[in-house]
Every structure is written in structure tokens, then in C-alpha cells.
Amino acid sequence: MRPKGSAAVLEARRRRALAWLRKGWSLHEVARRVACAPSSVLRWRDTWQRGGMRALRVRASPGRPPKLTPPQRERLVRLLLRGAMAHGYPTELWTTARIAALIATTFGVAYHRDHVGRLLHQLGWSHQKPERRAAERDEAAIARWKRVRWPQVKKRPRA
């Protein structure tokens, strides 16, 4: 696990440890002073001997490579824009499980449905929950109720 501190702080710590080693300080004393394991100090020394001070610079950790390449991601967006019904689903609603299945069949890559939401976010999309409304809903009757009945039943502040 990476210690806390910016890259500059970590690099300064390594340079300081090497300077103390070159002055003849013991390995354990240097490790104690920079608050790390003696094996880390040895690793820094060996790295410095092989590549100089440039070799001690902090490098960014790229992390795990993405499962889908950039062209595959672009193709996924195009597939999603065609709609869910174009891919054999009974409704136009894209769920994360449906998108995961589409990715698996199209690209041969398995994504957990929970991770699909993160993937959508990376693509600039967001998953949204549709409003659930009854098919029998009468908008005119609702508007009439709000206009006529709601003022009658609404509580009024006490005077």
C-alpha cells in the first residue's frame, strides 16, 4: 500500500534516506527515521544504484486495464442508442442487467450489472429509474382534483 503524501514528499523521503545511508548511517536507523521498513530502504538503494535519482521518482499506478477498448465503448454507445427493443427486449427500458447481457453477447466480456452503472458514468451517461404510473391514470381528473378538491382539504395555518 502506498504511504500517505504527495509524490514530491515521497521522493524527498527517498532522497533523504539515501543521503543518510551514504553518510554511513545504519540501515535500521535510516528506516526508523523515515518511518518505513528496512527492506524499503534497501529497495530504494538498489533502485538508485541501477538507475540513479530518476529511478526513485514516483510513477503513477495505471490500475487495471479496461475490459472494453475505446472503439468497443463507442460501438456500445451506438448499440444503446438503437434502443432495447432493437435488441429483442419487450420494452425500451435499458436496465444494467440488460446492458451487461448486451456487452457479454456483443463483445464476449462479462460485466457485473453493478459495474455497468460505473461504465455508463464513464461514458457520460446515467442510469435512470422510470416513473411508475398506472395505465388507467386520468391526467384531466387529477388536474381537476388539484384545482377543486385540494384547496378544500389542505390545512390552513392558524390565525
PDB file of C-alpha atoms in Angstrom:
ATOM      1  CA  MET A   1       0.000   0.000   0.000  1.00  0.00           C
ATOM      2  CA  ARG A   2       1.280   3.430  -0.902  1.00  0.00           C
ATOM      3  CA  PRO A   3       2.237   5.666   2.046  1.00  0.00           C
ATOM      4  CA  LYS A   4       0.471   8.987   2.506  1.00  0.00           C
ATOM      5  CA  GLY A   5       1.899  12.082   0.926  1.00  0.00           C
ATOM      6  CA  SER A   6       2.301  13.717  -2.437  1.00  0.00           C
ATOM      7  CA  ALA A   7       4.771  12.429  -4.995  1.00  0.00           C
ATOM      8  CA  ALA A   8       7.186  15.218  -4.061  1.00  0.00           C
ATOM      9  CA  VAL A   9       7.015  14.289  -0.361  1.00  0.00           C
ATOM     10  CA  LEU A  10       7.652  10.601  -1.083  1.00  0.00           C
ATOM     11  CA  GLU A  11      10.556  11.363  -3.407  1.00  0.00           C
ATOM     12  CA  ALA A  12      12.114  13.702  -0.828  1.00  0.00           C
ATOM     13  CA  ARG A  13      11.797  10.936   1.764  1.00  0.00           C
ATOM     14  CA  ARG A  14      13.688   8.521  -0.500  1.00  0.00           C
ATOM     15  CA  ARG A  15      16.416  11.079  -1.264  1.00  0.00           C
ATOM     16  CA  ARG A  16      16.809  11.823   2.452  1.00  0.00           C
ATOM     17  CA  ALA A  17      17.108   8.092   3.244  1.00  0.00           C
ATOM     18  CA  LEU A  18      19.785   7.639   0.572  1.00  0.00           C
ATOM     19  CA  ALA A  19      21.723  10.661   1.814  1.00  0.00           C
ATOM     20  CA  TRP A  20      21.786   9.203   5.329  1.00  0.00           C
ATOM     21  CA  LEU A  21      22.904   5.809   4.001  1.00  0.00           C
ATOM     22  CA  ARG A  22      25.750   7.468   2.084  1.00  0.00           C
ATOM     23  CA  LYS A  23      26.795   9.266   5.270  1.00  0.00           C
ATOM     24  CA  GLY A  24      27.227   5.850   6.871  1.00  0.00           C
ATOM     25  CA  TRP A  25      24.088   5.600   8.982  1.00  0.00           C
ATOM     26  CA  SER A  26      22.852   2.081   9.684  1.00  0.00           C
ATOM     27  CA  LEU A  27      20.030   0.638   7.628  1.00  0.00           C
ATOM     28  CA  HIS A  28      17.755   0.259  10.649  1.00  0.00           C
ATOM     29  CA  GLU A  29      18.393   3.822  11.844  1.00  0.00           C
ATOM     30  CA  VAL A  30      17.541   5.228   8.402  1.00  0.00           C
ATOM     31  CA  ALA A  31      14.388   3.098   8.225  1.00  0.00           C
ATOM     32  CA  ARG A  32      13.331   4.291  11.676  1.00  0.00           C
ATOM     33  CA  ARG A  33      13.932   7.945  10.756  1.00  0.00           C
ATOM     34  CA  VAL A  34      11.875   7.785   7.551  1.00  0.00           C
ATOM     35  CA  ALA A  35       9.222   5.538   9.170  1.00  0.00           C
ATOM     36  CA  CYS A  36       9.408   2.594   6.811  1.00  0.00           C
ATOM     37  CA  ALA A  37      10.646  -0.980   6.692  1.00  0.00           C
ATOM     38  CA  PRO A  38      14.382  -1.616   6.267  1.00  0.00           C
ATOM     39  CA  SER A  39      13.558  -3.636   3.160  1.00  0.00           C
ATOM     40  CA  SER A  40      12.119  -0.467   1.580  1.00  0.00           C
ATOM     41  CA  VAL A  41      15.349   1.402   2.228  1.00  0.00           C
ATOM     42  CA  LEU A  42      17.314  -1.471   0.628  1.00  0.00           C
ATOM     43  CA  ARG A  43      14.984  -1.453  -2.378  1.00  0.00           C
ATOM     44  CA  TRP A  44      15.454   2.316  -2.784  1.00  0.00           C
ATOM     45  CA  ARG A  45      19.235   1.919  -2.554  1.00  0.00           C
ATOM     46  CA  ASP A  46      19.283  -0.856  -5.155  1.00  0.00           C
ATOM     47  CA  THR A  47      16.990   1.125  -7.458  1.00  0.00           C
ATOM     48  CA  TRP A  48      19.226   4.180  -7.091  1.00  0.00           C
ATOM     49  CA  GLN A  49      22.347   2.125  -7.872  1.00  0.00           C
ATOM     50  CA  ARG A  50      20.744   0.758 -11.047  1.00  0.00           C
ATOM     51  CA  GLY A  51      19.099   3.924 -12.367  1.00  0.00           C
ATOM     52  CA  GLY A  52      20.179   6.956 -10.369  1.00  0.00           C
ATOM     53  CA  MET A  53      17.872   9.512  -8.784  1.00  0.00           C
ATOM     54  CA  ARG A  54      15.472   9.448 -11.747  1.00  0.00           C
ATOM     55  CA  ALA A  55      14.658   5.825 -10.925  1.00  0.00           C
ATOM     56  CA  LEU A  56      13.371   6.872  -7.484  1.00  0.00           C
ATOM     57  CA  ARG A  57      10.636   9.114  -8.883  1.00  0.00           C
ATOM     58  CA  VAL A  58       7.061   8.185  -8.041  1.00  0.00           C
ATOM     59  CA  ARG A  59       5.248   6.693 -11.005  1.00  0.00           C
ATOM     60  CA  ALA A  60       1.503   6.800 -11.454  1.00  0.00           C
ATOM     61  CA  SER A  61      -0.188   3.466 -10.989  1.00  0.00           C
ATOM     62  CA  PRO A  62      -2.395   2.942 -14.036  1.00  0.00           C
ATOM     63  CA  GLY A  63      -4.637   0.364 -12.391  1.00  0.00           C
ATOM     64  CA  ARG A  64      -6.357  -2.489 -14.140  1.00  0.00           C
ATOM     65  CA  PRO A  65      -6.776  -2.028 -17.895  1.00  0.00           C
ATOM     66  CA  PRO A  66     -10.386  -1.576 -19.033  1.00  0.00           C
ATOM     67  CA  LYS A  67     -12.199  -4.630 -20.380  1.00  0.00           C
ATOM     68  CA  LEU A  68     -13.606  -2.703 -23.342  1.00  0.00           C
ATOM     69  CA  THR A  69     -11.322  -0.842 -25.733  1.00  0.00           C
ATOM     70  CA  PRO A  70     -12.222   2.737 -26.757  1.00  0.00           C
ATOM     71  CA  PRO A  71     -13.628   1.569 -30.137  1.00  0.00           C
ATOM     72  CA  GLN A  72     -15.732  -1.050 -28.333  1.00  0.00           C
ATOM     73  CA  ARG A  73     -17.060   1.620 -25.977  1.00  0.00           C
ATOM     74  CA  GLU A  74     -18.032   3.780 -28.950  1.00  0.00           C
ATOM     75  CA  ARG A  75     -19.807   0.817 -30.508  1.00  0.00           C
ATOM     76  CA  LEU A  76     -21.615   0.135 -27.214  1.00  0.00           C
ATOM     77  CA  VAL A  77     -22.954   3.698 -27.218  1.00  0.00           C
ATOM     78  CA  ARG A  78     -24.231   3.228 -30.778  1.00  0.00           C
ATOM     79  CA  LEU A  79     -25.890  -0.062 -29.782  1.00  0.00           C
ATOM     80  CA  LEU A  80     -27.562   1.545 -26.779  1.00  0.00           C
ATOM     81  CA  LEU A  81     -28.826   4.427 -28.907  1.00  0.00           C
ATOM     82  CA  ARG A  82     -30.613   1.933 -31.170  1.00  0.00           C
ATOM     83  CA  GLY A  83     -32.809   1.083 -28.194  1.00  0.00           C
ATOM     84  CA  ALA A  84     -33.546  -2.020 -26.159  1.00  0.00           C
ATOM     85  CA  MET A  85     -36.345  -3.232 -28.453  1.00  0.00           C
ATOM     86  CA  ALA A  86     -33.888  -3.387 -31.362  1.00  0.00           C
ATOM     87  CA  HIS A  87     -32.012  -5.986 -29.327  1.00  0.00           C
ATOM     88  CA  GLY A  88     -35.037  -8.163 -28.635  1.00  0.00           C
ATOM     89  CA  TYR A  89     -36.316  -6.728 -25.355  1.00  0.00           C
ATOM     90  CA  PRO A  90     -40.066  -6.154 -24.945  1.00  0.00           C
ATOM     91  CA  THR A  91     -39.658  -2.530 -23.751  1.00  0.00           C
ATOM     92  CA  GLU A  92     -37.281   0.352 -24.476  1.00  0.00           C
ATOM     93  CA  LEU A  93     -36.086   0.334 -20.871  1.00  0.00           C
ATOM     94  CA  TRP A  94     -32.347  -0.316 -20.562  1.00  0.00           C
ATOM     95  CA  THR A  95     -31.530  -1.930 -17.219  1.00  0.00           C
ATOM     96  CA  THR A  96     -27.975  -2.520 -16.071  1.00  0.00           C
ATOM     97  CA  ALA A  97     -28.624  -6.270 -16.322  1.00  0.00           C
ATOM     98  CA  ARG A  98     -29.761  -5.872 -19.943  1.00  0.00           C
ATOM     99  CA  ILE A  99     -26.711  -3.765 -20.785  1.00  0.00           C
ATOM    100  CA  ALA A 100     -24.428  -6.341 -19.128  1.00  0.00           C
ATOM    101  CA  ALA A 101     -26.058  -9.063 -21.253  1.00  0.00           C
ATOM    102  CA  LEU A 102     -25.624  -6.939 -24.401  1.00  0.00           C
ATOM    103  CA  ILE A 103     -21.926  -6.437 -23.606  1.00  0.00           C
ATOM    104  CA  ALA A 104     -21.474 -10.167 -22.992  1.00  0.00           C
ATOM    105  CA  THR A 105     -23.138 -11.233 -26.255  1.00  0.00           C
ATOM    106  CA  THR A 106     -21.595  -8.494 -28.405  1.00  0.00           C
ATOM    107  CA  PHE A 107     -18.058  -8.280 -27.041  1.00  0.00           C
ATOM    108  CA  GLY A 108     -17.645 -11.525 -25.087  1.00  0.00           C
ATOM    109  CA  VAL A 109     -16.811  -9.563 -21.936  1.00  0.00           C
ATOM    110  CA  ALA A 110     -18.507 -10.194 -18.593  1.00  0.00           C
ATOM    111  CA  TYR A 111     -19.517  -7.173 -16.529  1.00  0.00           C
ATOM    112  CA  HIS A 112     -21.443  -7.378 -13.273  1.00  0.00           C
ATOM    113  CA  ARG A 113     -24.654  -5.380 -13.522  1.00  0.00           C
ATOM    114  CA  ASP A 114     -23.497  -3.175 -10.629  1.00  0.00           C
ATOM    115  CA  HIS A 115     -20.373  -2.201 -12.566  1.00  0.00           C
ATOM    116  CA  VAL A 116     -22.386  -1.315 -15.669  1.00  0.00           C
ATOM    117  CA  GLY A 117     -23.570   1.819 -13.847  1.00  0.00           C
ATOM    118  CA  ARG A 118     -19.942   2.917 -13.418  1.00  0.00           C
ATOM    119  CA  LEU A 119     -19.269   2.179 -17.072  1.00  0.00           C
ATOM    120  CA  LEU A 120     -22.280   4.285 -18.096  1.00  0.00           C
ATOM    121  CA  HIS A 121     -20.979   7.134 -15.938  1.00  0.00           C
ATOM    122  CA  GLN A 122     -17.565   6.919 -17.652  1.00  0.00           C
ATOM    123  CA  LEU A 123     -19.356   7.170 -20.991  1.00  0.00           C
ATOM    124  CA  GLY A 124     -21.160  10.300 -19.837  1.00  0.00           C
ATOM    125  CA  TRP A 125     -24.482   8.528 -19.334  1.00  0.00           C
ATOM    126  CA  SER A 126     -26.532   7.912 -16.227  1.00  0.00           C
ATOM    127  CA  HIS A 127     -28.966   5.160 -15.430  1.00  0.00           C
ATOM    128  CA  GLN A 128     -32.372   6.466 -14.512  1.00  0.00           C
ATOM    129  CA  LYS A 129     -35.343   4.921 -12.827  1.00  0.00           C
ATOM    130  CA  PRO A 130     -38.560   5.324 -14.808  1.00  0.00           C
ATOM    131  CA  GLU A 131     -41.605   6.781 -13.078  1.00  0.00           C
ATOM    132  CA  ARG A 132     -44.193   4.135 -12.320  1.00  0.00           C
ATOM    133  CA  ARG A 133     -47.640   5.305 -13.284  1.00  0.00           C
ATOM    134  CA  ALA A 134     -50.842   3.395 -13.703  1.00  0.00           C
ATOM    135  CA  ALA A 135     -52.003   2.824 -17.272  1.00  0.00           C
ATOM    136  CA  GLU A 136     -55.500   3.952 -16.215  1.00  0.00           C
ATOM    137  CA  ARG A 137     -54.201   7.328 -14.989  1.00  0.00           C
ATOM    138  CA  ASP A 138     -56.525  10.209 -15.952  1.00  0.00           C
ATOM    139  CA  GLU A 139     -54.486  13.418 -16.141  1.00  0.00           C
ATOM    140  CA  ALA A 140     -57.575  15.630 -16.579  1.00  0.00           C
ATOM    141  CA  ALA A 141     -59.229  14.212 -13.441  1.00  0.00           C
ATOM    142  CA  ILE A 142     -56.009  14.717 -11.458  1.00  0.00           C
ATOM    143  CA  ALA A 143     -55.750  18.357 -12.571  1.00  0.00           C
ATOM    144  CA  ARG A 144     -59.417  18.924 -11.693  1.00  0.00           C
ATOM    145  CA  TRP A 145     -58.905  17.365  -8.205  1.00  0.00           C
ATOM    146  CA  LYS A 146     -55.881  19.590  -7.574  1.00  0.00           C
ATOM    147  CA  ARG A 147     -57.802  22.680  -8.637  1.00  0.00           C
ATOM    148  CA  VAL A 148     -61.109  21.965  -6.829  1.00  0.00           C
ATOM    149  CA  ARG A 149     -60.708  19.424  -4.037  1.00  0.00           C
ATOM    150  CA  TRP A 150     -57.138  20.065  -2.835  1.00  0.00           C
ATOM    151  CA  PRO A 151     -57.811  23.633  -1.614  1.00  0.00           C
ATOM    152  CA  GLN A 152     -60.757  22.292   0.401  1.00  0.00           C
ATOM    153  CA  VAL A 153     -58.781  19.603   2.241  1.00  0.00           C
ATOM    154  CA  LYS A 154     -55.488  21.453   2.576  1.00  0.00           C
ATOM    155  CA  LYS A 155     -54.729  22.565   6.119  1.00  0.00           C
ATOM    156  CA  ARG A 156     -54.674  26.285   6.668  1.00  0.00           C
ATOM    157  CA  PRO A 157     -52.328  27.996   9.120  1.00  0.00           C
ATOM    158  CA  ARG A 158     -53.886  29.102  12.392  1.00  0.00           C
ATOM    159  CA  ALA A 159     -54.526  32.793  12.726  1.00  0.00           C
TER     160      ALA A 159
END
